[in-house]
Coordinates of C-alpha atoms and ligand atoms in Angstrom, one line a residue:
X1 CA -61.0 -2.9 32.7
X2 CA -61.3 -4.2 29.0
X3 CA -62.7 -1.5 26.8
X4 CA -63.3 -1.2 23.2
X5 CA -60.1 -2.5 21.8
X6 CA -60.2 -5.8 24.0
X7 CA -63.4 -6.7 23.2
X8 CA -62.8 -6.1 20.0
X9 CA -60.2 -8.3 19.6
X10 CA -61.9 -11.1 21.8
X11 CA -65.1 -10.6 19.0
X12 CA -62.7 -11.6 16.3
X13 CA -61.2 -14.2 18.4
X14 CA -64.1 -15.7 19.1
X15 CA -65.5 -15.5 15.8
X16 CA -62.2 -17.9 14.4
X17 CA -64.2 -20.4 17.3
X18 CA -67.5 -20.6 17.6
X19 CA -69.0 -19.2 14.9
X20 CA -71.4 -21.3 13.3
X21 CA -71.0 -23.9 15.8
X22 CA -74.1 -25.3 17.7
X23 CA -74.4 -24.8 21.0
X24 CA -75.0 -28.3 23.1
X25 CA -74.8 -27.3 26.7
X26 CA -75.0 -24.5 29.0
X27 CA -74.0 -25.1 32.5
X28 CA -74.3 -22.0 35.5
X29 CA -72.9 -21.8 38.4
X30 CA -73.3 -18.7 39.6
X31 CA -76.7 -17.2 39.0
X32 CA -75.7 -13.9 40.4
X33 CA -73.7 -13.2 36.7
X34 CA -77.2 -13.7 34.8
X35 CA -78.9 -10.1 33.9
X36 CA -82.0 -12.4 32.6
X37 CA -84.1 -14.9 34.1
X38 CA -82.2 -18.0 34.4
X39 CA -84.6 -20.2 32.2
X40 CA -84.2 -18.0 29.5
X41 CA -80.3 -19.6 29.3
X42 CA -81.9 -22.7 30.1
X43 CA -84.7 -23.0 27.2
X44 CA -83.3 -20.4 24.3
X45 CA -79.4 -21.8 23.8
X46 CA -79.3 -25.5 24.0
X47 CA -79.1 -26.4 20.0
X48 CA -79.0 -22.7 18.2
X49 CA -75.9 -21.9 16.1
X50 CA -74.0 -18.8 16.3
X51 CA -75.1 -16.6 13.3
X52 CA -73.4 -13.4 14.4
X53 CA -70.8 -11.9 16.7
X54 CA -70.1 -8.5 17.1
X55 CA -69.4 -5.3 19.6
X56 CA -71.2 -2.4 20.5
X57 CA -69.7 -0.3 23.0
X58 CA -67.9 -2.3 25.5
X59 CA -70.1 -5.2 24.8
X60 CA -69.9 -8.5 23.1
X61 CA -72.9 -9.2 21.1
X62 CA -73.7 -13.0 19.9
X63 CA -76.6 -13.8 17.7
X64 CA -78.1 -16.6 17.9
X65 CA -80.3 -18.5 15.0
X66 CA -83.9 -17.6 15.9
X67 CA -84.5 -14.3 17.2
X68 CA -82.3 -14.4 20.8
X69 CA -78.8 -12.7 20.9
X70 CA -76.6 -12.8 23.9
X71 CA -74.6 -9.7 25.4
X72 CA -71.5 -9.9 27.6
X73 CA -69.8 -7.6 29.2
X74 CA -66.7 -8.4 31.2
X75 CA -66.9 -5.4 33.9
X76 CA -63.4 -5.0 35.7
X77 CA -62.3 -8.5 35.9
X78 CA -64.4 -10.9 33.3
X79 CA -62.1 -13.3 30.8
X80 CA -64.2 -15.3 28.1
X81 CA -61.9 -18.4 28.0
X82 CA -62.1 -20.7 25.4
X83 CA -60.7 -24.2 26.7
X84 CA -60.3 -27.4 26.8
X85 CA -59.2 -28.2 30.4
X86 CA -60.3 -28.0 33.5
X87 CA -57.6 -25.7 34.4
X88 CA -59.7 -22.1 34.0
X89 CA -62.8 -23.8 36.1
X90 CA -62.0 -22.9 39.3
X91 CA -64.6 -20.8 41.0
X92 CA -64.4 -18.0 39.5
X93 CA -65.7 -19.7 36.4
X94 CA -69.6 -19.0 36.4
X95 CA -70.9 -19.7 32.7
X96 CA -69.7 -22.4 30.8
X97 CA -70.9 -22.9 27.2
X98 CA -70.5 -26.3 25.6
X99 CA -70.6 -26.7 21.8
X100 CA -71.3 -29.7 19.0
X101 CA -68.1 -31.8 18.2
X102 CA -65.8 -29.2 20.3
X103 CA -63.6 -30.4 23.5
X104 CA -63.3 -27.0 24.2
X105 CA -66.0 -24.6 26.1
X106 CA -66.7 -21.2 26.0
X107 CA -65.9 -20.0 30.3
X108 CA -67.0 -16.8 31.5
X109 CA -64.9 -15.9 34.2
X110 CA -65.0 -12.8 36.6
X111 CA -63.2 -12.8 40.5
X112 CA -65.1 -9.3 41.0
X113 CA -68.2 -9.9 38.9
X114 CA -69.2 -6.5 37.5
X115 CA -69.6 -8.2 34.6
X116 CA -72.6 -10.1 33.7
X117 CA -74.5 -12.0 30.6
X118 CA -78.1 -10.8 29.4
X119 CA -80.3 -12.3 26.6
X120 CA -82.6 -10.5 24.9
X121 CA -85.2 -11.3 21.6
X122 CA -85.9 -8.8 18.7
X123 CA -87.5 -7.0 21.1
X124 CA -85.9 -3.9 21.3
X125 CA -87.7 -2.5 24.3
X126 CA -85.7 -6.1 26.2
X127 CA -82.6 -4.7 25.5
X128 CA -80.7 -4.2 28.4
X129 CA -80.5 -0.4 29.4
X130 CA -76.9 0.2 29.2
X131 CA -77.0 -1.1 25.4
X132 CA -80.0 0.9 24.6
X133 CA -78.8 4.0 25.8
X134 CA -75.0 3.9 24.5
X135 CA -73.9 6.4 22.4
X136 CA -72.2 6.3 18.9
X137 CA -69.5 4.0 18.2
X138 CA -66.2 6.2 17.4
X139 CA -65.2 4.3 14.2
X140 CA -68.4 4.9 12.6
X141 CA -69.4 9.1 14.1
X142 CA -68.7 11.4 11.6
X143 CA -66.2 14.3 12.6
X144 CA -68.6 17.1 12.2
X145 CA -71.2 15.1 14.6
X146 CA -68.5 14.3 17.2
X147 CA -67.6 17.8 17.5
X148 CA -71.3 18.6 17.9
X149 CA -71.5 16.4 20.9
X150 CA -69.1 18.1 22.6
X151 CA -68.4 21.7 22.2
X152 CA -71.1 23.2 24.0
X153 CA -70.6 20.8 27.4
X154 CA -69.2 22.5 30.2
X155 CA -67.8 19.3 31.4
X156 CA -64.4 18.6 31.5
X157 CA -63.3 16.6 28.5
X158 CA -62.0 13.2 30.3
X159 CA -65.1 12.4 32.3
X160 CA -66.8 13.4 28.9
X161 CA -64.9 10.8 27.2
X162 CA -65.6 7.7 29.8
X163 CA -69.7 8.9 29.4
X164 CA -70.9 5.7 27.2
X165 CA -74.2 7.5 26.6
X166 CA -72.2 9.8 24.7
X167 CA -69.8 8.0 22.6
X168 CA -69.4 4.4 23.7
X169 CA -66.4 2.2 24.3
X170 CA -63.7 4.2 25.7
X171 CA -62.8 3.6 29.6
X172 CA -59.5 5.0 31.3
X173 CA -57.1 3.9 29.8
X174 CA -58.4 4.6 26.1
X175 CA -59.6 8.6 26.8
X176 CA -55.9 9.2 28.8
X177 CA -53.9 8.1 25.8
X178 CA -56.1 9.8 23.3
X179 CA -55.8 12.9 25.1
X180 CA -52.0 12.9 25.2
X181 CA -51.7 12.2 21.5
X182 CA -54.1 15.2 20.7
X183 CA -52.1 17.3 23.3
X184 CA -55.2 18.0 25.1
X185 CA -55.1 18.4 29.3
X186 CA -57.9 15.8 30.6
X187 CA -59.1 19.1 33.2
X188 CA -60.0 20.9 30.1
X189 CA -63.4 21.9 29.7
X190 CA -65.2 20.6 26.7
X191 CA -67.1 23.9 25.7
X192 CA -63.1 25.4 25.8
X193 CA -61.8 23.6 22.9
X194 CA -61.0 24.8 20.0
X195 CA -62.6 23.4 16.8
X196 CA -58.5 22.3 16.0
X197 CA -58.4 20.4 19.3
X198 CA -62.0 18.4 18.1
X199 CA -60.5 17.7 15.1
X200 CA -57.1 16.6 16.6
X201 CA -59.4 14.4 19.4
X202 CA -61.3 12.9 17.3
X203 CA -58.3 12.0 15.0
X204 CA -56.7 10.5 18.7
X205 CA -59.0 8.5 19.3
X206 CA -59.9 6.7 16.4
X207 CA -55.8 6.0 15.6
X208 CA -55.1 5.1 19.7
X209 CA -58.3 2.7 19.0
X210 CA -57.0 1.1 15.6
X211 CA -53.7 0.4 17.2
X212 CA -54.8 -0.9 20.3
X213 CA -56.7 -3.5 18.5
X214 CA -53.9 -4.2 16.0
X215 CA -52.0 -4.8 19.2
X216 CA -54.6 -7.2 20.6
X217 CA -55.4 -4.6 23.1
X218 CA -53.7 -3.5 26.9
X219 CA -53.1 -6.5 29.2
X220 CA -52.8 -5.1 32.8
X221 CA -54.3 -7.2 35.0
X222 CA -56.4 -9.4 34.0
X223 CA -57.8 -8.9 30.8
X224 CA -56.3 -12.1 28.3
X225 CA -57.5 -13.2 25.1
X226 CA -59.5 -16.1 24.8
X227 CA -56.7 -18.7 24.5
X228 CA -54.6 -17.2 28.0
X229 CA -52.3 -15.1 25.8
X230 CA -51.4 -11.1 27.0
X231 CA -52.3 -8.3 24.6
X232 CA -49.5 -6.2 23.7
X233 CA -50.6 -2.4 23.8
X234 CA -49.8 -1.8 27.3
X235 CA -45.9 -1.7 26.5
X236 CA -47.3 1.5 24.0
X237 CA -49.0 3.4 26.4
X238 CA -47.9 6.9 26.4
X239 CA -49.4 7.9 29.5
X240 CA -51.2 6.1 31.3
X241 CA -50.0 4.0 34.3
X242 CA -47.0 6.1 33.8
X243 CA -47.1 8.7 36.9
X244 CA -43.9 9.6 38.0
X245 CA -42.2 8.3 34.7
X246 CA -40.3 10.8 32.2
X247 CA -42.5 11.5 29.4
X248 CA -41.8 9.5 26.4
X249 CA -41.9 13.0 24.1
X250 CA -40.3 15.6 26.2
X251 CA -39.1 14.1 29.2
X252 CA -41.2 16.4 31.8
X253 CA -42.9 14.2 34.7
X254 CA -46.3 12.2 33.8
X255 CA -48.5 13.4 36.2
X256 CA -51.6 11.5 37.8
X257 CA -54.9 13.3 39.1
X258 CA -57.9 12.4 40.3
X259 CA -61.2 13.4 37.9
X260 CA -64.5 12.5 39.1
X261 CA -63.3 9.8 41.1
X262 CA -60.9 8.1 38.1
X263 CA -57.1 8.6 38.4
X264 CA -55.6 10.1 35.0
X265 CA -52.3 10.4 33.4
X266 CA -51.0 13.4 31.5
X267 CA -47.9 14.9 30.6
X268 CA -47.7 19.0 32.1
X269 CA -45.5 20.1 28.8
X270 CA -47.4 18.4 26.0
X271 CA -51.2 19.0 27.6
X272 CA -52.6 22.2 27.6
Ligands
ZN301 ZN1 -44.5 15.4 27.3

């Protein structure tokens, strides 16, 4: 499932494209993927330029001129393709964005379709829920605030982590490898940390982040970037999807357990 660092690199991917550019025609084929009324595609796009594109969370925000701004979010299996061919339109392909003096098109693709596309106006009250409720973004929460989040939650610390309405963007894969490299076990309660463990999570996190994205993110099924081509993170991971496997520190066994209905990846010797 792409979390923060693959949208974040398909944001800046995207913004080398289309930003700017006019949009000339939106075509849908599968209703289902809209998380707005249907007309509202219809009416609001045709003929506004991009102004803006960003991330929140695990979402891909796109401003539009005026006051509408689009939000992606690609679920388990959605791929924003940016093509010229009709290769990528098979039917899986339910959105399809055209764009002024471009052979190319903007294709939002998703076999399982989790994901979806909303529109909203500068009415904040229209935003959809799962954006209006997210919680901070880890590159811009301040240490002393992240602690504050967490240290008096007698969760345990992994299904803490994947919580969007408490710090937004990481998923599975992000929270496993953050909690190897601060040598924290993913069972641990939060309220049992130590304020040296906060400091060495929050740490994780934000480096496992940066260099996930400077590696254009973890390709593992079938999250691509916008031109077809495999990030290059998962050949980093330190723990996760690595069960069974010797531990890339210490050699001990990466084990795999199930947390709240998620599988996760730790090593036994380096997470206490
Ligand atoms: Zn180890």
């Amino acid at each position: 499932m792409p979390e923060l660092p693959e949208v974040e690199t398909i944001v800046t991917q995207l913004r080398a494209r289309i930003l700017n550019r006019k949009i000339s025609e939106v075509v849908i084929r599968t209703p289902a993927i809209l998380k707005s009324p249907r007309s509202l595609f219809e009416k609001k796009l045709p003929g506004k330029k991009v102004d803006k594109i960003s991330r929140r969370g695990k979402f891909i925000r796109i401003d539009l001129e005026g006051e509408n701004t689009l939000w992606f979010h690609l679920g388990m299996t959605g791929q924003l393709l940016w093509r010229e061919d009709l290769q990528a339109l098979d039917k899986h392909a339910h959105l399809i964005l055209s764009f002024e003096a471009s052979c190319e098109r903007l294709i939002f693709r998703d076999i399982r379709k989790f994901g979806g596309v909303a529109i909203s106006n500068g009415n904040p009250e229209l935003l959809p829920t799962s954006v209006r409720l997210l919680g901070p973004e880890p590159f811009e929460i301040q240490q002393d605030d992240f602690a504050a989040l967490l240290k008096k939650r007698t969760g345990i610390i992994k299904s803490l982590l994947l919580n969007q309405r408490l710090l937004a963007g990481l998923g599975n894969i992000y929270a496993d490898e953050s909690l190897f490299r601060a040598g924290i076990n993913p069972r641990k309660r939060a309220i049992r940390l130590t304020q040296l463990e906060l400091e060495r999570l929050y740490k994780a996190i934000r480096e496992t982040l940066r260099e996930a994205i400077a590696s254009g993110g973890s390709s593992l099924s079938d999250y691509i970037h916008i031109n077809g081509e495999s990030g290059k993170f998962q050949n980093k991971h330190q723990v996760y999807g690595r069960f069974g496997k010797p531990c890339k520190k210490c050699e001990a066994s990466i084990r795999r357990v199930r947390l709240a209905g998620r599988s996760s990846c730790f090593c036994p010797q380096c997470q206490k």
